[in-house]
């Protein structure tokens, strides 16, 4: 058994003068304080990769910077799925008895510490070096292609996609750490600058500075208990030109495996934390995971189903689309928010029931997937 005993999250946005290691350290200390642990009690470190600080030994660089000497250290790199992949690895390490308390941490100063050209270059490298990169696309262009096909197959419109951005912004308005907190409308999304049609600026997550961390432990360290009930991965492809049909992507595979591992069904879930790098990402994943029928996710948004007071509260911190996206830590904010909700500490954002949470991360262009169920333990 493994418990998430503490979480830490910085505000996202612009942090002038803060390095990636500074942001990671800030989040890590918040997580340790939350867990009631000291640095000396941490015997394992898992660290997400950084495009701003691409060191070949980032986990030990962080450990040195943070002043700890772990018995186990490892860096993980599977794109946007990295945060949940690290949670899954930490869960297995703790259950296997390799470590007692694992600190999982990520953070980057992508907004203030990386130039626009450097960001584009880094994100372009997900493409196939022979068949894609020479043509010049970056991640938004790949997702634009996916969006066009999905909209064609399922009758989804650009206005439908805009609904996801509007909901994430509405949730971000209630979180003081969110990068963007001004309400937006469907009309605002439709009027925003084209990026990679049909995706427009407000269909895309922003670039942010920030850090996130959590501690995975063998036993709970406080009264509140949140444990991993079950998790699984799926990796169907790396490059868009090698991707299977949209109906055969990895989210459906990973959620089926996670349901089997946890012995839970979607009907058991009370809170959802789903990766939302673009509006099309969120729309597709909600449907792949069984949280909405094919082509029906936007209608559920309009009905209030995924609102804070709805049947399935979703990304109540604002998600990547509005809380912000600073690399690996971007999606880790989803886990932090789920933990805060499950321990009843969300204040004005608190949902009625978060006893069972479903988390899902996506890396690459719907390439790598991690599905995870968390359970509140009284």
Tab-separated table of C-alpha atoms in Angstrom, residues 208-363:
chain	number	residue	atom	x	y	z
A	208	UNK	CA	4.511	29.091	-17.551
A	209	UNK	CA	7.030	29.140	-14.747
A	210	UNK	CA	6.190	26.938	-11.775
A	211	UNK	CA	6.886	23.879	-9.686
A	212	UNK	CA	4.964	20.970	-8.191
A	213	UNK	CA	5.851	18.111	-5.864
A	214	UNK	CA	4.361	15.341	-3.766
A	215	UNK	CA	5.544	12.691	-1.337
A	216	UNK	CA	4.668	9.004	-1.678
A	217	UNK	CA	4.993	7.054	1.574
A	218	UNK	CA	4.568	3.521	2.842
A	219	UNK	CA	2.220	4.680	5.618
A	220	UNK	CA	0.181	7.812	6.100
A	221	UNK	CA	1.919	10.557	8.072
A	222	UNK	CA	-1.191	12.454	9.140
A	223	UNK	CA	-4.887	11.893	9.725
A	224	UNK	CA	-5.928	12.387	6.114
A	225	UNK	CA	-5.233	9.424	3.872
A	226	UNK	CA	-5.080	9.317	0.072
A	227	UNK	CA	-3.816	6.082	-1.399
A	228	UNK	CA	-3.169	4.718	-4.863
A	229	UNK	CA	-5.983	2.271	-5.603
A	230	UNK	CA	-4.746	1.195	-9.036
A	231	UNK	CA	-2.848	2.486	-12.058
A	232	UNK	CA	-1.697	1.447	-15.526
A	233	UNK	CA	0.056	2.701	-18.654
A	234	UNK	CA	-0.205	2.306	-22.424
A	235	UNK	CA	2.197	3.388	-25.171
A	236	UNK	CA	0.851	2.930	-28.703
A	237	UNK	CA	3.208	5.106	-30.781
A	238	UNK	CA	5.576	8.035	-30.648
A	239	UNK	CA	5.066	9.819	-33.956
A	240	UNK	CA	1.825	10.982	-35.554
A	241	UNK	CA	2.745	9.290	-38.822
A	242	UNK	CA	2.824	5.959	-36.963
A	243	UNK	CA	-0.275	6.521	-34.830
A	244	UNK	CA	-3.135	4.022	-34.867
A	245	UNK	CA	-6.714	5.029	-35.651
A	246	UNK	CA	-8.238	7.591	-33.305
A	247	UNK	CA	-10.468	4.848	-31.948
A	248	UNK	CA	-7.427	2.771	-30.927
A	249	UNK	CA	-5.347	5.247	-28.927
A	250	UNK	CA	-3.708	4.421	-25.608
A	251	UNK	CA	-6.122	6.104	-23.194
A	252	UNK	CA	-8.710	3.383	-23.735
A	253	UNK	CA	-6.053	0.740	-23.112
A	254	UNK	CA	-4.610	2.318	-19.968
A	255	UNK	CA	-8.007	3.013	-18.395
A	256	UNK	CA	-9.110	-0.584	-18.981
A	257	UNK	CA	-5.937	-1.835	-17.289
A	258	UNK	CA	-6.311	0.651	-14.410
A	259	UNK	CA	-9.916	-0.369	-13.831
A	260	UNK	CA	-8.826	-3.978	-13.652
A	261	UNK	CA	-5.960	-3.175	-11.267
A	262	UNK	CA	-8.154	-1.077	-8.968
A	263	UNK	CA	-11.354	-3.125	-9.301
A	264	UNK	CA	-13.218	0.139	-9.889
A	265	UNK	CA	-15.578	1.357	-12.596
A	266	UNK	CA	-16.044	4.842	-14.031
A	267	UNK	CA	-19.355	4.971	-12.156
A	268	UNK	CA	-17.360	4.886	-8.898
A	269	UNK	CA	-15.420	8.062	-9.742
A	270	UNK	CA	-16.397	11.300	-7.998
A	271	UNK	CA	-13.634	13.651	-9.208
A	272	UNK	CA	-11.649	13.750	-12.461
A	273	UNK	CA	-8.214	15.220	-13.197
A	274	UNK	CA	-7.525	14.899	-16.918
A	275	UNK	CA	-4.654	16.240	-19.030
A	276	UNK	CA	-5.681	19.281	-21.073
A	277	UNK	CA	-2.780	20.634	-23.104
A	278	UNK	CA	-5.290	21.661	-25.780
A	279	UNK	CA	-9.065	21.722	-25.828
A	280	UNK	CA	-9.045	18.786	-28.261
A	281	UNK	CA	-6.836	16.802	-25.846
A	282	UNK	CA	-9.366	17.189	-23.059
A	283	UNK	CA	-12.342	16.480	-25.307
A	284	UNK	CA	-10.845	13.278	-26.679
A	285	UNK	CA	-9.535	12.001	-23.353
A	286	UNK	CA	-12.851	12.512	-21.574
A	287	UNK	CA	-14.490	10.386	-24.239
A	288	UNK	CA	-11.686	7.805	-24.396
A	289	UNK	CA	-11.856	7.361	-20.624
A	290	UNK	CA	-15.596	6.802	-20.651
A	291	UNK	CA	-16.490	10.049	-18.890
A	292	UNK	CA	-18.620	10.985	-21.910
A	293	UNK	CA	-19.850	9.249	-25.025
A	294	UNK	CA	-18.249	9.842	-28.417
A	295	UNK	CA	-18.913	13.410	-29.519
A	296	UNK	CA	-20.820	14.142	-26.296
A	297	UNK	CA	-18.217	15.732	-24.009
A	298	UNK	CA	-19.028	19.311	-25.080
A	299	UNK	CA	-22.721	18.780	-24.360
A	300	UNK	CA	-21.790	17.556	-20.885
A	301	UNK	CA	-19.701	20.695	-20.386
A	302	UNK	CA	-22.698	22.883	-21.324
A	303	UNK	CA	-24.979	20.961	-18.988
A	304	UNK	CA	-22.690	21.610	-16.008
A	305	UNK	CA	-21.742	17.953	-15.622
A	306	UNK	CA	-18.016	18.747	-15.248
A	307	UNK	CA	-18.445	21.944	-13.211
A	308	UNK	CA	-17.344	22.236	-9.607
A	309	UNK	CA	-20.911	21.593	-8.426
A	310	UNK	CA	-21.665	19.059	-11.168
A	311	UNK	CA	-21.819	15.274	-11.209
A	312	UNK	CA	-18.109	14.939	-12.142
A	313	UNK	CA	-16.014	17.946	-11.074
A	314	UNK	CA	-13.064	18.281	-13.443
A	315	UNK	CA	-9.724	20.064	-13.014
A	316	UNK	CA	-11.066	22.460	-10.409
A	317	UNK	CA	-7.778	24.408	-10.324
A	318	UNK	CA	-8.133	25.399	-14.000
A	319	UNK	CA	-5.995	22.739	-15.645
A	320	UNK	CA	-3.130	23.334	-18.026
A	321	UNK	CA	-5.339	25.605	-20.110
A	322	UNK	CA	-5.674	28.244	-17.376
A	323	UNK	CA	-3.708	27.344	-14.238
A	324	UNK	CA	-0.703	27.025	-16.538
A	325	UNK	CA	1.801	24.618	-18.042
A	326	UNK	CA	5.471	24.551	-17.020
A	327	UNK	CA	6.479	21.177	-18.411
A	328	UNK	CA	6.239	18.092	-16.191
A	329	UNK	CA	4.999	20.125	-13.219
A	330	UNK	CA	2.097	21.397	-15.306
A	331	UNK	CA	0.226	18.109	-15.148
A	332	UNK	CA	1.427	17.406	-11.605
A	333	UNK	CA	-0.765	20.312	-10.533
A	334	UNK	CA	-3.727	18.072	-11.441
A	335	UNK	CA	-2.578	15.528	-8.845
A	336	UNK	CA	-1.967	18.232	-6.244
A	337	UNK	CA	-5.475	19.612	-6.755
A	338	UNK	CA	-6.993	16.134	-6.558
A	339	UNK	CA	-5.203	15.564	-3.236
A	340	UNK	CA	-6.345	18.926	-1.889
A	341	UNK	CA	-9.931	18.108	-2.863
A	342	UNK	CA	-9.749	14.606	-1.401
A	343	UNK	CA	-8.466	15.944	1.922
A	344	UNK	CA	-11.137	18.652	2.104
A	345	UNK	CA	-8.755	21.615	1.913
A	346	UNK	CA	-9.915	23.354	-1.276
A	347	UNK	CA	-11.829	26.164	0.419
A	348	UNK	CA	-14.134	27.933	-2.019
A	349	UNK	CA	-13.255	25.323	-4.662
A	350	UNK	CA	-14.223	22.362	-2.494
A	351	UNK	CA	-16.426	19.793	-4.214
A	352	UNK	CA	-19.113	17.772	-2.436
A	353	UNK	CA	-17.399	14.402	-2.767
A	354	UNK	CA	-13.907	13.516	-3.995
A	355	UNK	CA	-13.648	10.114	-2.333
A	356	UNK	CA	-12.577	8.374	-5.555
A	357	UNK	CA	-10.545	10.322	-8.121
A	358	UNK	CA	-9.528	9.393	-11.647
A	359	UNK	CA	-6.317	10.955	-12.957
A	360	UNK	CA	-5.048	10.665	-16.511
A	361	UNK	CA	-1.888	11.961	-18.166
A	362	UNK	CA	-0.980	12.133	-21.855
A	363	UNK	CA	2.528	12.405	-23.278
